[in-house]
GROMACS .gro file of N, CA and C in nm:
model
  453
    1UNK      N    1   1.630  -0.120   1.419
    1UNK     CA    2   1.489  -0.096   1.390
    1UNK      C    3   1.450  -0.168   1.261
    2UNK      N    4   1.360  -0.238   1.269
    2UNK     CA    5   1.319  -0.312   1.162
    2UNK      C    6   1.183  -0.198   1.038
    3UNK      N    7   1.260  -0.180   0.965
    3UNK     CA    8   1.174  -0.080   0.932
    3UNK      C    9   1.106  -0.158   0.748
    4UNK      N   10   0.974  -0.101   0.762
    4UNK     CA   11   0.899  -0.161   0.640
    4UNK      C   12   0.877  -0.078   0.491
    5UNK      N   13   0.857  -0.084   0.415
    5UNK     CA   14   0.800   0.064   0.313
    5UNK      C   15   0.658  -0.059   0.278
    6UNK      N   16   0.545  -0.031   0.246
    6UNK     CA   17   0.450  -0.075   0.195
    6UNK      C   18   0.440   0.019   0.037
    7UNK      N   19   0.451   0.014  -0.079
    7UNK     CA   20   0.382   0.076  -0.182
    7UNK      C   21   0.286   0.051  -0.226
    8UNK      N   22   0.244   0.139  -0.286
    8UNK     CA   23   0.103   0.128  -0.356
    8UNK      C   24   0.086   0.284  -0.411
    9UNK      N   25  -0.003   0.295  -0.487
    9UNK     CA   26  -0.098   0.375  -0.561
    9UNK      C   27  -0.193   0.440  -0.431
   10UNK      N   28  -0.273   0.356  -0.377
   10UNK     CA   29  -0.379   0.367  -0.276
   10UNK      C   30  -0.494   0.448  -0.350
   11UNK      N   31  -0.557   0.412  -0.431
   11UNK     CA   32  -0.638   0.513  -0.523
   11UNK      C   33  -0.759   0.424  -0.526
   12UNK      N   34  -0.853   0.435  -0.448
   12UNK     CA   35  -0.806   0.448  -0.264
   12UNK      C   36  -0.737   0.355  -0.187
   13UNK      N   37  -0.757   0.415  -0.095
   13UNK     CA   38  -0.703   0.274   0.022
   13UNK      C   39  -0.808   0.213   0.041
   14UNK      N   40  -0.806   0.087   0.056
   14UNK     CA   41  -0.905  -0.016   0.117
   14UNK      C   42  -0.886  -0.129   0.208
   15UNK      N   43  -0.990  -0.150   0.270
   15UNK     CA   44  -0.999  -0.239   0.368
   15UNK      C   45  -0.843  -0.312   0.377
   16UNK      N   46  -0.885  -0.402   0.236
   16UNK     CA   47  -0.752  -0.489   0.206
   16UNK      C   48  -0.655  -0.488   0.259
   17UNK      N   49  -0.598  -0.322   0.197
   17UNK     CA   50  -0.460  -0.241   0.226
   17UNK      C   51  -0.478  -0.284   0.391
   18UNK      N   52  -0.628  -0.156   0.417
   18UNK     CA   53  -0.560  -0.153   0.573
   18UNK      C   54  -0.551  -0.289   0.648
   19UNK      N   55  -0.581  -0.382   0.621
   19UNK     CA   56  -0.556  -0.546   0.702
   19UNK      C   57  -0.432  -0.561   0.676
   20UNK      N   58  -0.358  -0.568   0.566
   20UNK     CA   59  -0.219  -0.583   0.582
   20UNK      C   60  -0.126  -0.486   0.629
   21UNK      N   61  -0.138  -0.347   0.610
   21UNK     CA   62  -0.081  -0.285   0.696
   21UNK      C   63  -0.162  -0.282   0.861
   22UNK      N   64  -0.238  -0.333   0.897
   22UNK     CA   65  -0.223  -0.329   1.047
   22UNK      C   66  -0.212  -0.472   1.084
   23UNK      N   67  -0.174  -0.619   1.021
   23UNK     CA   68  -0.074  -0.672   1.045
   23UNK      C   69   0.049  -0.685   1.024
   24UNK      N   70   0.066  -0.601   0.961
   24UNK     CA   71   0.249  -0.580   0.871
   24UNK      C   72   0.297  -0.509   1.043
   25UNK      N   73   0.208  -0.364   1.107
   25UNK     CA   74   0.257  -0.333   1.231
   25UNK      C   75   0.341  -0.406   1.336
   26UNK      N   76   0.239  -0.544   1.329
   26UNK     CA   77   0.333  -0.680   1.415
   26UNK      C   78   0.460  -0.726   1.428
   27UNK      N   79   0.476  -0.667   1.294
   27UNK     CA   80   0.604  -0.770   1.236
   27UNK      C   81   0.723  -0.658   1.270
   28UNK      N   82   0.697  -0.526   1.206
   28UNK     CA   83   0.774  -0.392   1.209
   28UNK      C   84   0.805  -0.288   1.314
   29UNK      N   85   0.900  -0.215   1.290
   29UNK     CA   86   0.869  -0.118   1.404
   29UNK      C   87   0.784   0.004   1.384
   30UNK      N   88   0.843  -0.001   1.232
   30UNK     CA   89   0.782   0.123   1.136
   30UNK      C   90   0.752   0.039   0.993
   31UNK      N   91   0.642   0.105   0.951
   31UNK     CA   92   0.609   0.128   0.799
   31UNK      C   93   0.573   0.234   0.770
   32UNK      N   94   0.610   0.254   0.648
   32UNK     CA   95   0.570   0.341   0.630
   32UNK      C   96   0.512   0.319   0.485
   33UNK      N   97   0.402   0.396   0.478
   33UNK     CA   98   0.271   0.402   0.367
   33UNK      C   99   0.362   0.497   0.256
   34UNK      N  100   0.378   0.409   0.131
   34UNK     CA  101   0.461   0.491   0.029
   34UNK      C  102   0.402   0.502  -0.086
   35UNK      N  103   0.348   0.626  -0.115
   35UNK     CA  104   0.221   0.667  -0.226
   35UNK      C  105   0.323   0.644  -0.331
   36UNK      N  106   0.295   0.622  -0.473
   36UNK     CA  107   0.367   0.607  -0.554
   36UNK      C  108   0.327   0.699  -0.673
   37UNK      N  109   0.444   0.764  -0.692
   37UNK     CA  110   0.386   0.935  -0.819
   37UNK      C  111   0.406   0.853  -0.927
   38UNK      N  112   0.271   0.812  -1.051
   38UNK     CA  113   0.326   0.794  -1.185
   38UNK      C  114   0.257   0.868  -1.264
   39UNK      N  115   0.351   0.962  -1.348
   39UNK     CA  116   0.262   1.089  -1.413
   39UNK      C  117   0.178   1.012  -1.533
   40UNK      N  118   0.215   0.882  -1.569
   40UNK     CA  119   0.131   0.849  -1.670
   40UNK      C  120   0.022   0.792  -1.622
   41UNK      N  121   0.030   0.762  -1.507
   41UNK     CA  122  -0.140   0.697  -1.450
   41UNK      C  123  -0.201   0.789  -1.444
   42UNK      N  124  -0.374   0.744  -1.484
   42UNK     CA  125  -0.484   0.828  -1.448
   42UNK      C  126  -0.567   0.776  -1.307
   43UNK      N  127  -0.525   0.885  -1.223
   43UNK     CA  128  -0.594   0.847  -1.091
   43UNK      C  129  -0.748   0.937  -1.097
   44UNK      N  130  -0.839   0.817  -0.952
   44UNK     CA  131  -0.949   0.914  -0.963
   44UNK      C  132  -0.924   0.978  -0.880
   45UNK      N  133  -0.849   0.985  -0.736
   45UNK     CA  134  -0.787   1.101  -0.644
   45UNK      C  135  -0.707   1.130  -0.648
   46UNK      N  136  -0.672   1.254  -0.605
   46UNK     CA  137  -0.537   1.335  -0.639
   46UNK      C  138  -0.472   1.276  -0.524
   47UNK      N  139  -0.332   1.290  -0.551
   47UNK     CA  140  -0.225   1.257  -0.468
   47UNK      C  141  -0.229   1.332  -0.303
   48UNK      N  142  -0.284   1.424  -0.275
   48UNK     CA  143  -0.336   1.498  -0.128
   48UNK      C  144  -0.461   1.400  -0.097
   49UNK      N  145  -0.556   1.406  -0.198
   49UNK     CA  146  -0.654   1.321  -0.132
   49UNK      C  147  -0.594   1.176  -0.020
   50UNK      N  148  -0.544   1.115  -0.144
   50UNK     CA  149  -0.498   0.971  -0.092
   50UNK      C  150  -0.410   0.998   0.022
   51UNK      N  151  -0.359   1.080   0.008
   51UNK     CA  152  -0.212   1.107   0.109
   51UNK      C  153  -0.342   1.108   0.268
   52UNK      N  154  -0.388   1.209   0.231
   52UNK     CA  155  -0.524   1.275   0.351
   52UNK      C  156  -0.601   1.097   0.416
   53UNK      N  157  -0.639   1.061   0.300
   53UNK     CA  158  -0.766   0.917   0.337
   53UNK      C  159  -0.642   0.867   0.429
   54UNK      N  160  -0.506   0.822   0.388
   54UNK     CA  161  -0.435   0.725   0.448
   54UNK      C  162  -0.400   0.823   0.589
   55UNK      N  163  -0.378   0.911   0.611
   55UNK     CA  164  -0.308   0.976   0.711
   55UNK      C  165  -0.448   0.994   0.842
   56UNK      N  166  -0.489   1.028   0.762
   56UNK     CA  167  -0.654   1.030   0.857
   56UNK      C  168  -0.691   0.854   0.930
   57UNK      N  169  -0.682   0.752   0.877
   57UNK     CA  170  -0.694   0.630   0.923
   57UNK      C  171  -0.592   0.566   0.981
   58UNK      N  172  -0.483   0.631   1.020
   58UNK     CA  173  -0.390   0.608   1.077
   58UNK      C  174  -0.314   0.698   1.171
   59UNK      N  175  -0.390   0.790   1.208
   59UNK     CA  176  -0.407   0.924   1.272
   59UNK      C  177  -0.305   0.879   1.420
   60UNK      N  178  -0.370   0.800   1.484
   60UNK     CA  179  -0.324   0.757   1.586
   60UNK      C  180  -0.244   0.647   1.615
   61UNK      N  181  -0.176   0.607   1.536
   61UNK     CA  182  -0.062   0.500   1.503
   61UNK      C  183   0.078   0.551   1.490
   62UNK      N  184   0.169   0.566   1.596
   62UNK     CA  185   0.271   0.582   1.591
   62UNK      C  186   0.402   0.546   1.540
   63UNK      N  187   0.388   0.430   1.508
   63UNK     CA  188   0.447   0.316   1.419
   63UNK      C  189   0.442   0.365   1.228
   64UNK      N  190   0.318   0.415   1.157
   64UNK     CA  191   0.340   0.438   1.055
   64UNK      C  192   0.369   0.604   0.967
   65UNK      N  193   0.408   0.606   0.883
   65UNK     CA  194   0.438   0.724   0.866
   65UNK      C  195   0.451   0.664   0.706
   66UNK      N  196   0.352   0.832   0.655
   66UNK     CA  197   0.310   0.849   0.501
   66UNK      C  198   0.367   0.927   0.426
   67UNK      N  199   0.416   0.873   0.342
   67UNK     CA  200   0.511   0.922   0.232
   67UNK      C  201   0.492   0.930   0.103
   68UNK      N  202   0.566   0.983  -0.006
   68UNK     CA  203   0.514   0.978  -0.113
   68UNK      C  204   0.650   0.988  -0.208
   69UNK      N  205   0.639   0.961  -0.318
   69UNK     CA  206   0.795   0.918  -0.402
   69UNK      C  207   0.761   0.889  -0.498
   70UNK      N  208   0.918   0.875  -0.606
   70UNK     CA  209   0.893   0.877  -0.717
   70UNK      C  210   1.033   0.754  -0.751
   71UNK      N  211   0.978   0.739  -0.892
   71UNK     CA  212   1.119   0.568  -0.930
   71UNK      C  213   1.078   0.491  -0.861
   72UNK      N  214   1.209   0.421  -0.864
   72UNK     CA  215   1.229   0.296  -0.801
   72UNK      C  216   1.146   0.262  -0.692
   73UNK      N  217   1.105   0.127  -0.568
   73UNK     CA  218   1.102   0.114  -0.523
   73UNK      C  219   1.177   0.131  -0.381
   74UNK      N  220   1.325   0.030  -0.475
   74UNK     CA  221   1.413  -0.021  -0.342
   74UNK      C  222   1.502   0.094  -0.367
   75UNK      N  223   1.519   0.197  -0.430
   75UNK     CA  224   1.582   0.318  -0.401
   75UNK      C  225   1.530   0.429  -0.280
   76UNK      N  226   1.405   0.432  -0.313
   76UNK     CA  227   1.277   0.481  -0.213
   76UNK      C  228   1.367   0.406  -0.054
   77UNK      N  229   1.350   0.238  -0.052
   77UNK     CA  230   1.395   0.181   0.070
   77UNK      C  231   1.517   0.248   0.105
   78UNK      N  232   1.645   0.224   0.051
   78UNK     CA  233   1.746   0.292   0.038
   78UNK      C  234   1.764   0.390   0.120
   79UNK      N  235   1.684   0.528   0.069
   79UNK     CA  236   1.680   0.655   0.063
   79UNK      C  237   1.629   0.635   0.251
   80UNK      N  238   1.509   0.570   0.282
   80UNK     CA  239   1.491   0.572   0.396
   80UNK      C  240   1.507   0.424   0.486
   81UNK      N  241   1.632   0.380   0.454
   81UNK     CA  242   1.667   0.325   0.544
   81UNK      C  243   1.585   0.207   0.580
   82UNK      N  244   1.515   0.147   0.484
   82UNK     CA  245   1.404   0.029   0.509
   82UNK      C  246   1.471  -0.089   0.438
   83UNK      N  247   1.468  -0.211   0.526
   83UNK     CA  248   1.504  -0.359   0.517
   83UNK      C  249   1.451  -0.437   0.443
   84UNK      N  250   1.308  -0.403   0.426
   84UNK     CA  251   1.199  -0.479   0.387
   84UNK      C  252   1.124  -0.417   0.290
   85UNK      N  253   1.021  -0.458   0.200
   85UNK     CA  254   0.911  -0.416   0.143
   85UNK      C  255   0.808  -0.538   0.179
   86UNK      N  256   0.699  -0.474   0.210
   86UNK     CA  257   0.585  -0.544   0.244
   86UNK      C  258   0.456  -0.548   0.124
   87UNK      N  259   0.427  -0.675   0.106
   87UNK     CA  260   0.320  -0.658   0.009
   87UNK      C  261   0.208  -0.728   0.037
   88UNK      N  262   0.074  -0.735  -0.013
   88UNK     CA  263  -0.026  -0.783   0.001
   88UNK      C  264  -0.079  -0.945  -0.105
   89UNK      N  265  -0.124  -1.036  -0.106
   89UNK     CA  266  -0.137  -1.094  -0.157
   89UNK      C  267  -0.263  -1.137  -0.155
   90UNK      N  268  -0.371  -1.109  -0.278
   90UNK     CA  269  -0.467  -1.188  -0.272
   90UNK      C  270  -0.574  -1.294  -0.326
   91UNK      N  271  -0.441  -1.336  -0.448
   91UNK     CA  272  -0.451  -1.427  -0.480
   91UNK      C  273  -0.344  -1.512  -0.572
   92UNK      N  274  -0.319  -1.615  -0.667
   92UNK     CA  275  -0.237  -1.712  -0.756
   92UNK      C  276  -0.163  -1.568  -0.847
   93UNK      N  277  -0.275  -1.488  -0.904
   93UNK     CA  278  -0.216  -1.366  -0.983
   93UNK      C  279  -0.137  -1.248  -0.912
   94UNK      N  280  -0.175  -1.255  -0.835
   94UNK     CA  281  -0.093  -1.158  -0.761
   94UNK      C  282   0.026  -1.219  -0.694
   95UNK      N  283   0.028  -1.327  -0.689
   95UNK     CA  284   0.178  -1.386  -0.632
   95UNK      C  285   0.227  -1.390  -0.740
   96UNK      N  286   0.249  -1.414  -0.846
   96UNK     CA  287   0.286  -1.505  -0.994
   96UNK      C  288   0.349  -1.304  -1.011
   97UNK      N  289   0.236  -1.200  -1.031
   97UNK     CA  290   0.338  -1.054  -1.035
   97UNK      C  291   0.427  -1.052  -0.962
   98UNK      N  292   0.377  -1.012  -0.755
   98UNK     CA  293   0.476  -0.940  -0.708
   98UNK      C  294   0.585  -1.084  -0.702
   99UNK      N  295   0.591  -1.176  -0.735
   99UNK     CA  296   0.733  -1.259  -0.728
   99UNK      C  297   0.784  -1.189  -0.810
  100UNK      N  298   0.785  -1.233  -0.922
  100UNK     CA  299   0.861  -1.127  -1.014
  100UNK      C  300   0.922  -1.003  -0.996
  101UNK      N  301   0.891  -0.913  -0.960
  101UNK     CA  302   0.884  -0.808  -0.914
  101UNK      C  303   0.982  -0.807  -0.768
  102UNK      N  304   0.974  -0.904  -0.647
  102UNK     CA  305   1.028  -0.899  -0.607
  102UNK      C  306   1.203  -0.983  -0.627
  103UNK      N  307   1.135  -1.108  -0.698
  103UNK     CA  308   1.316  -1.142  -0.725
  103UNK      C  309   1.373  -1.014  -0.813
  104UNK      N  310   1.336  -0.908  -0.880
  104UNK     CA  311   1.396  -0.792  -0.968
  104UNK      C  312   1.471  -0.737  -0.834
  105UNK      N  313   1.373  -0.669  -0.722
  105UNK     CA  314   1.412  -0.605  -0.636
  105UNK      C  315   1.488  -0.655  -0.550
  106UNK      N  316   1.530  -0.773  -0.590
  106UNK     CA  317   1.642  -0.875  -0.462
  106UNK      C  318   1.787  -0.854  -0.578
  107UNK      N  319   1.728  -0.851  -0.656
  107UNK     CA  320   1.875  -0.874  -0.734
  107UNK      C  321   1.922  -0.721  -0.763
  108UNK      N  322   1.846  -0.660  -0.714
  108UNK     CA  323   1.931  -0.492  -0.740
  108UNK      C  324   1.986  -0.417  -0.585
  109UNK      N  325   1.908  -0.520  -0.511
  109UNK     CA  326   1.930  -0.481  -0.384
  109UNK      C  327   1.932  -0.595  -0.266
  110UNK      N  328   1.962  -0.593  -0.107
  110UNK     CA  329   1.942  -0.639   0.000
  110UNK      C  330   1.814  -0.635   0.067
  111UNK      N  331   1.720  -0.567  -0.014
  111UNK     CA  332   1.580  -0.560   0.048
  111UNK      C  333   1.519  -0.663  -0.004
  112UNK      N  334   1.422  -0.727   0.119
  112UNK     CA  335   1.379  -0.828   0.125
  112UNK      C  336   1.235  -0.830   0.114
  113UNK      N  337   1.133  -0.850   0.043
  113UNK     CA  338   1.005  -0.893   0.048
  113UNK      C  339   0.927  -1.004   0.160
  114UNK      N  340   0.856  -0.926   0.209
  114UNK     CA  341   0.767  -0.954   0.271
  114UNK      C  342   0.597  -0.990   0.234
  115UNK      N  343   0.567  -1.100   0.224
  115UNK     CA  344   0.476  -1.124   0.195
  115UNK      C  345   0.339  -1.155   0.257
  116UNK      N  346   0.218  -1.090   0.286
  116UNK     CA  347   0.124  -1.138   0.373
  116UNK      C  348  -0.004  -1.179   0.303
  117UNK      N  349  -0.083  -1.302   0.366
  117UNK     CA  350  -0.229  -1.294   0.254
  117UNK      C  351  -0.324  -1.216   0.334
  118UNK      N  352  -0.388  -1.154   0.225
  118UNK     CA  353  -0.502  -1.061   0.298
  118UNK      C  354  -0.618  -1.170   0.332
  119UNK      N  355  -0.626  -1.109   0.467
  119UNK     CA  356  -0.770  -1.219   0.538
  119UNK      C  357  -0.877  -1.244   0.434
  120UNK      N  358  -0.913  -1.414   0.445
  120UNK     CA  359  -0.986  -1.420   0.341
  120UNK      C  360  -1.120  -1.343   0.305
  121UNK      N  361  -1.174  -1.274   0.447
  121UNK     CA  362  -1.262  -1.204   0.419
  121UNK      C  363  -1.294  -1.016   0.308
  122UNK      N  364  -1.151  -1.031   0.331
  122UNK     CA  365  -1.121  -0.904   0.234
  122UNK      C  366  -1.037  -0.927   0.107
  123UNK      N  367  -1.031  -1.015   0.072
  123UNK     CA  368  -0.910  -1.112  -0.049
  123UNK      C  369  -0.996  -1.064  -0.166
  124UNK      N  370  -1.149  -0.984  -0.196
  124UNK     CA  371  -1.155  -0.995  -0.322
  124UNK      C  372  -1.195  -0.824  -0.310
  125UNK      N  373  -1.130  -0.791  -0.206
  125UNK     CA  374  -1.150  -0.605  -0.231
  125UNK      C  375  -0.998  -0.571  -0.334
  126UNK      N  376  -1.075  -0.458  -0.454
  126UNK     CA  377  -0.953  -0.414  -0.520
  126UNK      C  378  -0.952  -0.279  -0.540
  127UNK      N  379  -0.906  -0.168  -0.532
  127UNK     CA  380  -0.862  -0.065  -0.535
  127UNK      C  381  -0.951   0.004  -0.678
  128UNK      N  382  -0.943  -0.109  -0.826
  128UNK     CA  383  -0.996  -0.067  -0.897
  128UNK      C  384  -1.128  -0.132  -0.891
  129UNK      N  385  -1.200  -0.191  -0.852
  129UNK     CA  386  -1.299  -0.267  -0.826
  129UNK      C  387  -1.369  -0.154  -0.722
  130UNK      N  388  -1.333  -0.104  -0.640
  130UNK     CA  389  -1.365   0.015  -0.573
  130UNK      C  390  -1.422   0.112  -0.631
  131UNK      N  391  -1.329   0.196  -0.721
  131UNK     CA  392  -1.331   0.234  -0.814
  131UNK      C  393  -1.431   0.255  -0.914
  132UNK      N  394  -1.458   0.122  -0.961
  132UNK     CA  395  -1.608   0.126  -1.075
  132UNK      C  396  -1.703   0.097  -0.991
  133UNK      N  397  -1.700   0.068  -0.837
  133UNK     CA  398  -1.820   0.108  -0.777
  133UNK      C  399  -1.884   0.277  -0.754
  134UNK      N  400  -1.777   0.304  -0.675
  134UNK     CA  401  -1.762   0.497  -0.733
  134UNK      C  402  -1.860   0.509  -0.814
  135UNK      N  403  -1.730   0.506  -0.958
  135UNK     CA  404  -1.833   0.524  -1.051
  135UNK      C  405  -1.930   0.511  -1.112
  136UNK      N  406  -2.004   0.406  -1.067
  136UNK     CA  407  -2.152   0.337  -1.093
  136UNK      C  408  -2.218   0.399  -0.983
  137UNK      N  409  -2.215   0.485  -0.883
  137UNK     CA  410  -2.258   0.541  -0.784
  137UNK      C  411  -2.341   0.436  -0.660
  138UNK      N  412  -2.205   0.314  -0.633
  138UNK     CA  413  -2.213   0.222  -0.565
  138UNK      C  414  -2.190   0.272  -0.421
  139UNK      N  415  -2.188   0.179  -0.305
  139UNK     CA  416  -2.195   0.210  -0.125
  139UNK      C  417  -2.074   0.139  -0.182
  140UNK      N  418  -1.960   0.214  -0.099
  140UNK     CA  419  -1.812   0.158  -0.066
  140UNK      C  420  -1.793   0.131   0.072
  141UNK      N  421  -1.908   0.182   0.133
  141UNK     CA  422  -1.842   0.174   0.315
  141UNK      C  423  -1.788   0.006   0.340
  142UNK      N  424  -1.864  -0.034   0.307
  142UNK     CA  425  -1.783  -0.234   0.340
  142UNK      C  426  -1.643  -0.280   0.201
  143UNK      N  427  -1.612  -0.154   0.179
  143UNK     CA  428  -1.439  -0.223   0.091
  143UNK      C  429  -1.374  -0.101   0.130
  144UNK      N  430  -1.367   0.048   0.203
  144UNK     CA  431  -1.248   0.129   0.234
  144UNK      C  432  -1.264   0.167   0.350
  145UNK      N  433  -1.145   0.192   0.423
  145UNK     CA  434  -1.197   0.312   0.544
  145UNK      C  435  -1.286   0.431   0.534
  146UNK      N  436  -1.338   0.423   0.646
  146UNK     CA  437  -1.452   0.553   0.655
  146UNK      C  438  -1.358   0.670   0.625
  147UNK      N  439  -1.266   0.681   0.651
  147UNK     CA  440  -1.188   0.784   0.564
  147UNK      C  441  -1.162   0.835   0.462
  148UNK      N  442  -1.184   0.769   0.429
  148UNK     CA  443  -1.244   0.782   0.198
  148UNK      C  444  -1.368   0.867   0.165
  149UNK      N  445  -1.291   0.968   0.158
  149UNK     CA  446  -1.498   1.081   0.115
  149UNK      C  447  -1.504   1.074  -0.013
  150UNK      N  448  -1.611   1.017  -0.052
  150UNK     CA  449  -1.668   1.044  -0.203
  150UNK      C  450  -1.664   1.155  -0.243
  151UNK      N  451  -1.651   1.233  -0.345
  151UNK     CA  452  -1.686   1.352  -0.394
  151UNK      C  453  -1.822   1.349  -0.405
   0.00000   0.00000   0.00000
């Protein structure tokens, strides 16, 4: 079984996310959506929320399964038996990080990075860009799933 972990924050999930995880599906048998606990981040949703937005938009997808963890990455993989980590790319800066990031995670481990570009039509949605729309009391429906309830 070719199995995936995707991480992220997801604070929220967006479009973005979901384009690469529902082509990452193609590739995998499983992914699974891996919330990431950092007590020093300040999120604007709580860890149930996000857990809820992602589980709700993927309701009917048998293939993924939502999780949540703490540390490492490729210990996380480890722990469940995943080959791969899948990431999103959507642009020069974001390759130039997760490289980094992933040659770390090659050299501590056999897990392999996976890399996809997010369709160019969603390449400039960002999680925190989301975010200060929120908070400017902006329309998010065209950057997250309808699964994302505003407070």
């Amino acid at each position: 079984m070719r199995r995936a972990v995707f991480p992220g924050s997801f604070d929220p999930i967006t479009l973005g996310h979901y384009d690469i995880i529902e082509r990452g599906l193609t590739l995998f048998d499983e992914v699974i959506l891996a919330i990431g606990v950092n007590a020093d981040k300040k999120y604007m949703f709580s860890l149930e929320e996000r857990k809820q937005f992602i589980q709700e938009a993927f309701k009917n997808e048998p293939k993924i399964k939502v999780m949540t963890y703490k540390g490492l990455t490729v210990d996380f993989c480890k722990q469940q038996k995943a080959q791969f980590i899948l990431r999103g790319l959507r642009n020069p800066g974001d390759f130039e990080f997760e490289k980094a990031i992933a040659h770390t995670n090659r050299m501590m481990s056999e897990i392999e990075t996976v890399f996809l570009l997010t369709s160019s039509g969603k390449s400039y949605i960002s999680s925190s860009i989301v975010r200060d729309v929120i908070r400017n009391g902006g329309d998010v429906s065209g950057l997250v799933p309808d699964t994302v309830k505003i407070k």
